[in-house]
Amino acid sequence: MAKEKIKSYSLDEMKDEFIGKKGTKERDEYEYELRMDVLGKMIKTARQERNLTQEQLGELIGVQKSQISKLESSANSATIDTILKVFRALKAEINFNVKIEKDYIQLA
């Protein structure tokens, strides 16, 4: 009995197949949600490394504990201003890269 070779797929191939090709609305929404989720996890990690509670971080930037909790679970509803305030309070550097066609603009 001959052994069948199992076809393997890359992550991008799986995303293309099940979420949508790059540039489609579905794929763009997925990638955005993923980035916001990662950003929330980065905020939580930085806060924990600074040994701050959500309440303490909230006090540093002038928001309630519940806002920090929402931000850490998903940064979707946060403004860039709030995100910058959080990272400044955590004494952490954050950079934004904007790609315009083939050129990159970096905002710090």
Coordinates of N, CA and C in Angstrom, one line a residue:
M1 N 0.8 -1.2 0.0 CA 0.0 0.0 0.0 C 0.9 1.2 0.0
A2 N 0.7 2.1 -1.0 CA 1.5 3.3 -1.1 C 1.0 4.4 -0.1
K3 N 2.0 5.0 0.4 CA 1.7 6.1 1.4 C 1.4 7.4 0.6
E4 N 0.3 8.0 0.9 CA -0.1 9.3 0.3 C 0.6 10.4 0.9
K5 N 1.1 11.3 0.1 CA 1.8 12.5 0.6 C 0.7 13.5 1.0
I6 N 0.9 14.0 2.2 CA -0.1 15.0 2.8 C 0.3 16.4 2.3
K7 N -0.6 17.1 1.7 CA -0.3 18.5 1.2 C -0.3 19.4 2.4
S8 N 0.7 20.3 2.5 CA 0.7 21.3 3.5 C 0.4 22.6 2.9
Y9 N -0.2 23.5 3.7 CA -0.5 24.9 3.3 C 0.1 25.9 4.2
S10 N 0.5 27.0 3.7 CA 1.0 28.1 4.5 C -0.1 28.8 5.2
L11 N 0.2 29.6 6.2 CA -0.8 30.4 6.9 C -1.5 31.3 5.9
D12 N -0.7 32.0 5.0 CA -1.3 32.9 4.1 C -2.3 32.2 3.1
E13 N -1.9 31.0 2.7 CA -2.8 30.2 1.8 C -4.1 29.9 2.6
M14 N -4.0 29.5 3.9 CA -5.2 29.2 4.6 C -6.1 30.5 4.8
K15 N -5.4 31.6 5.1 CA -6.2 32.9 5.2 C -6.9 33.2 3.9
D16 N -6.1 33.1 2.8 CA -6.7 33.4 1.5 C -8.0 32.5 1.3
E17 N -7.9 31.2 1.6 CA -8.9 30.3 1.4 C -10.2 30.5 2.3
F18 N -9.9 30.7 3.6 CA -11.0 30.7 4.5 C -11.4 32.1 5.0
I19 N -10.6 33.2 4.8 CA -10.9 34.5 5.2 C -11.2 35.4 4.0
G20 N -10.3 35.3 3.1 CA -10.4 36.1 1.9 C -9.0 36.5 1.4
K21 N -8.8 36.9 0.2 CA -7.5 37.3 -0.3 C -7.2 38.7 0.2
K22 N -5.9 39.0 0.3 CA -5.4 40.3 0.7 C -6.1 41.4 -0.1
G23 N -6.5 42.4 0.6 CA -7.2 43.5 -0.1 C -8.7 43.4 -0.1
T24 N -9.2 42.3 0.3 CA -10.7 42.1 0.4 C -11.1 42.7 1.7
K25 N -12.4 43.1 1.8 CA -12.9 43.7 3.0 C -12.8 42.7 4.2
E26 N -13.1 41.5 3.9 CA -13.1 40.5 5.0 C -11.7 40.3 5.5
R27 N -10.7 40.3 4.7 CA -9.3 40.1 5.1 C -8.8 41.3 5.8
D28 N -9.1 42.5 5.3 CA -8.7 43.7 5.9 C -9.2 43.8 7.3
E29 N -10.5 43.5 7.5 CA -11.1 43.5 8.9 C -10.5 42.5 9.8
Y30 N -10.2 41.3 9.3 CA -9.5 40.3 10.1 C -8.1 40.8 10.5
E31 N -7.3 41.3 9.6 CA -6.0 41.8 9.9 C -6.1 42.9 10.9
Y32 N -7.0 43.8 10.8 CA -7.2 44.9 11.7 C -7.5 44.4 13.1
E33 N -8.4 43.5 13.2 CA -8.8 42.9 14.5 C -7.6 42.2 15.2
L34 N -6.8 41.5 14.4 CA -5.6 40.8 14.9 C -4.6 41.8 15.4
R35 N -4.4 42.9 14.7 CA -3.4 43.9 15.2 C -3.9 44.6 16.5
M36 N -5.2 44.8 16.6 CA -5.8 45.5 17.8 C -5.7 44.5 19.0
D37 N -5.9 43.2 18.7 CA -5.7 42.2 19.8 C -4.3 42.2 20.3
V38 N -3.3 42.2 19.3 CA -1.9 42.2 19.7 C -1.5 43.4 20.5
L39 N -2.1 44.6 20.0 CA -1.8 45.8 20.7 C -2.3 45.8 22.2
G40 N -3.5 45.2 22.4 CA -4.0 45.1 23.7 C -3.2 44.2 24.6
K41 N -2.7 43.1 24.0 CA -1.8 42.2 24.8 C -0.5 42.9 25.1
M42 N 0.0 43.7 24.2 CA 1.3 44.4 24.5 C 1.1 45.4 25.6
I43 N -0.1 46.1 25.7 CA -0.4 47.0 26.8 C -0.4 46.3 28.1
K44 N -1.1 45.1 28.1 CA -1.2 44.3 29.3 C 0.1 43.9 29.8
T45 N 1.0 43.4 28.9 CA 2.3 42.9 29.2 C 3.1 44.0 29.8
A46 N 3.1 45.2 29.2 CA 3.9 46.3 29.6 C 3.4 46.8 31.0
R47 N 2.1 46.8 31.2 CA 1.6 47.2 32.5 C 2.0 46.2 33.6
Q48 N 2.0 44.9 33.3 CA 2.4 43.9 34.3 C 3.8 44.0 34.6
E49 N 4.7 44.2 33.6 CA 6.1 44.4 33.8 C 6.4 45.6 34.7
R50 N 5.6 46.6 34.7 CA 5.7 47.8 35.5 C 5.1 47.6 36.9
N51 N 4.5 46.4 37.1 CA 3.9 46.1 38.4 C 2.8 47.1 38.7
L52 N 2.0 47.4 37.7 CA 0.8 48.3 37.9 C -0.5 47.5 37.7
T53 N -1.5 47.9 38.5 CA -2.8 47.3 38.4 C -3.5 48.1 37.2
Q54 N -4.6 47.6 36.8 CA -5.4 48.3 35.8 C -5.8 49.7 36.4
E55 N -6.2 49.6 37.6 CA -6.7 50.9 38.3 C -5.6 51.9 38.3
Q56 N -4.4 51.5 38.7 CA -3.2 52.4 38.8 C -2.9 53.0 37.4
L57 N -2.9 52.2 36.4 CA -2.6 52.7 35.1 C -3.7 53.7 34.6
G58 N -5.0 53.4 34.9 CA -6.1 54.2 34.6 C -5.9 55.6 35.3
E59 N -5.5 55.6 36.6 CA -5.3 56.8 37.3 C -4.2 57.7 36.6
L60 N -3.1 57.0 36.1 CA -2.0 57.8 35.5 C -2.5 58.5 34.2
I61 N -3.5 57.9 33.5 CA -3.9 58.6 32.3 C -5.3 59.2 32.4
G62 N -5.9 59.1 33.5 CA -7.2 59.8 33.7 C -8.4 59.0 33.2
V63 N -8.4 57.7 33.3 CA -9.5 56.9 32.9 C -9.9 55.8 33.9
Q64 N -11.0 55.2 33.9 CA -11.4 54.2 34.8 C -10.7 52.9 34.5
K65 N -10.7 52.0 35.5 CA -10.1 50.7 35.4 C -10.8 49.9 34.3
S66 N -12.1 50.1 34.1 CA -12.8 49.4 33.1 C -12.3 49.7 31.7
Q67 N -11.9 51.0 31.5 CA -11.4 51.4 30.2 C -10.1 50.7 29.9
I68 N -9.2 50.5 30.9 CA -8.0 49.8 30.8 C -8.3 48.3 30.4
S69 N -9.2 47.7 31.1 CA -9.6 46.4 30.9 C -10.1 46.2 29.4
K70 N -10.9 47.1 28.9 CA -11.4 47.0 27.6 C -10.2 47.2 26.6
L71 N -9.3 48.1 26.9 CA -8.2 48.3 26.0 C -7.3 47.1 25.9
E72 N -7.1 46.4 27.1 CA -6.2 45.2 27.1 C -6.9 44.0 26.4
S73 N -8.2 44.0 26.5 CA -8.9 42.8 25.8 C -9.0 43.0 24.3
S74 N -9.0 44.3 23.9 CA -9.0 44.6 22.4 C -9.0 46.1 22.3
A75 N -8.0 46.6 21.6 CA -7.7 48.0 21.5 C -8.6 48.7 20.5
N76 N -9.6 48.0 20.0 CA -10.5 48.5 18.9 C -11.0 49.9 19.1
S77 N -11.6 50.1 20.3 CA -12.3 51.4 20.5 C -11.4 52.5 21.0
A78 N -10.1 52.2 21.1 CA -9.2 53.3 21.6 C -8.8 54.2 20.6
T79 N -8.7 55.5 21.0 CA -8.1 56.5 20.0 C -6.6 56.4 20.1
I80 N -6.0 56.9 19.0 CA -4.5 56.9 19.0 C -4.0 57.7 20.2
D81 N -4.7 58.8 20.5 CA -4.3 59.6 21.7 C -4.2 58.8 22.9
T82 N -5.3 58.0 23.2 CA -5.3 57.2 24.4 C -4.2 56.2 24.4
I83 N -4.0 55.5 23.3 CA -2.9 54.5 23.2 C -1.6 55.2 23.5
L84 N -1.3 56.4 22.9 CA -0.1 57.1 23.2 C 0.1 57.4 24.7
K85 N -1.0 57.9 25.3 CA -1.0 58.2 26.7 C -0.7 57.0 27.5
V86 N -1.2 55.8 27.2 CA -1.0 54.6 27.9 C 0.5 54.2 27.8
F87 N 1.1 54.2 26.6 CA 2.5 53.8 26.5 C 3.4 54.9 27.2
R88 N 3.0 56.2 27.1 CA 3.8 57.2 27.8 C 3.8 56.9 29.3
A89 N 2.6 56.6 29.9 CA 2.5 56.3 31.3 C 3.3 55.1 31.7
L90 N 3.4 54.1 30.7 CA 4.1 52.9 31.0 C 5.6 53.0 30.7
K91 N 6.0 54.3 30.3 CA 7.4 54.5 29.9 C 7.9 53.5 28.9
A92 N 7.0 53.3 27.9 CA 7.3 52.4 26.8 C 7.2 53.2 25.5
E93 N 8.0 52.9 24.5 CA 8.0 53.6 23.2 C 7.1 52.8 22.3
I94 N 6.4 53.5 21.5 CA 5.5 52.9 20.5 C 5.8 53.7 19.2
N95 N 5.8 53.0 18.1 CA 6.0 53.6 16.8 C 4.9 53.1 15.9
F96 N 4.4 54.0 15.0 CA 3.4 53.7 14.0 C 4.0 53.8 12.7
N97 N 3.8 52.8 11.8 CA 4.3 52.9 10.5 C 3.1 53.0 9.6
V98 N 3.2 53.9 8.6 CA 2.2 54.1 7.7 C 2.8 53.8 6.3
K99 N 2.2 52.9 5.5 CA 2.7 52.6 4.2 C 1.8 53.3 3.2
I100 N 2.4 54.1 2.4 CA 1.7 54.8 1.3 C 2.4 54.3 0.0
E101 N 1.6 53.5 -0.7 CA 2.1 52.8 -1.8 C 3.4 52.0 -1.5
K102 N 4.5 52.4 -2.0 CA 5.7 51.7 -1.7 C 6.7 52.4 -0.7
D103 N 6.2 53.5 -0.2 CA 7.0 54.3 0.8 C 6.5 54.1 2.2
Y104 N 7.4 54.1 3.1 CA 7.0 54.0 4.5 C 7.1 55.4 5.2
I105 N 6.2 55.7 6.1 CA 6.3 56.9 6.9 C 6.3 56.4 8.3
Q106 N 7.2 56.8 9.2 CA 7.2 56.3 10.5 C 6.8 57.5 11.5
L107 N 5.8 57.2 12.3 CA 5.4 58.2 13.3 C 5.8 57.7 14.7
A108 N 6.5 58.5 15.5 CA 6.9 58.0 16.8 C 6.1 58.8 17.9

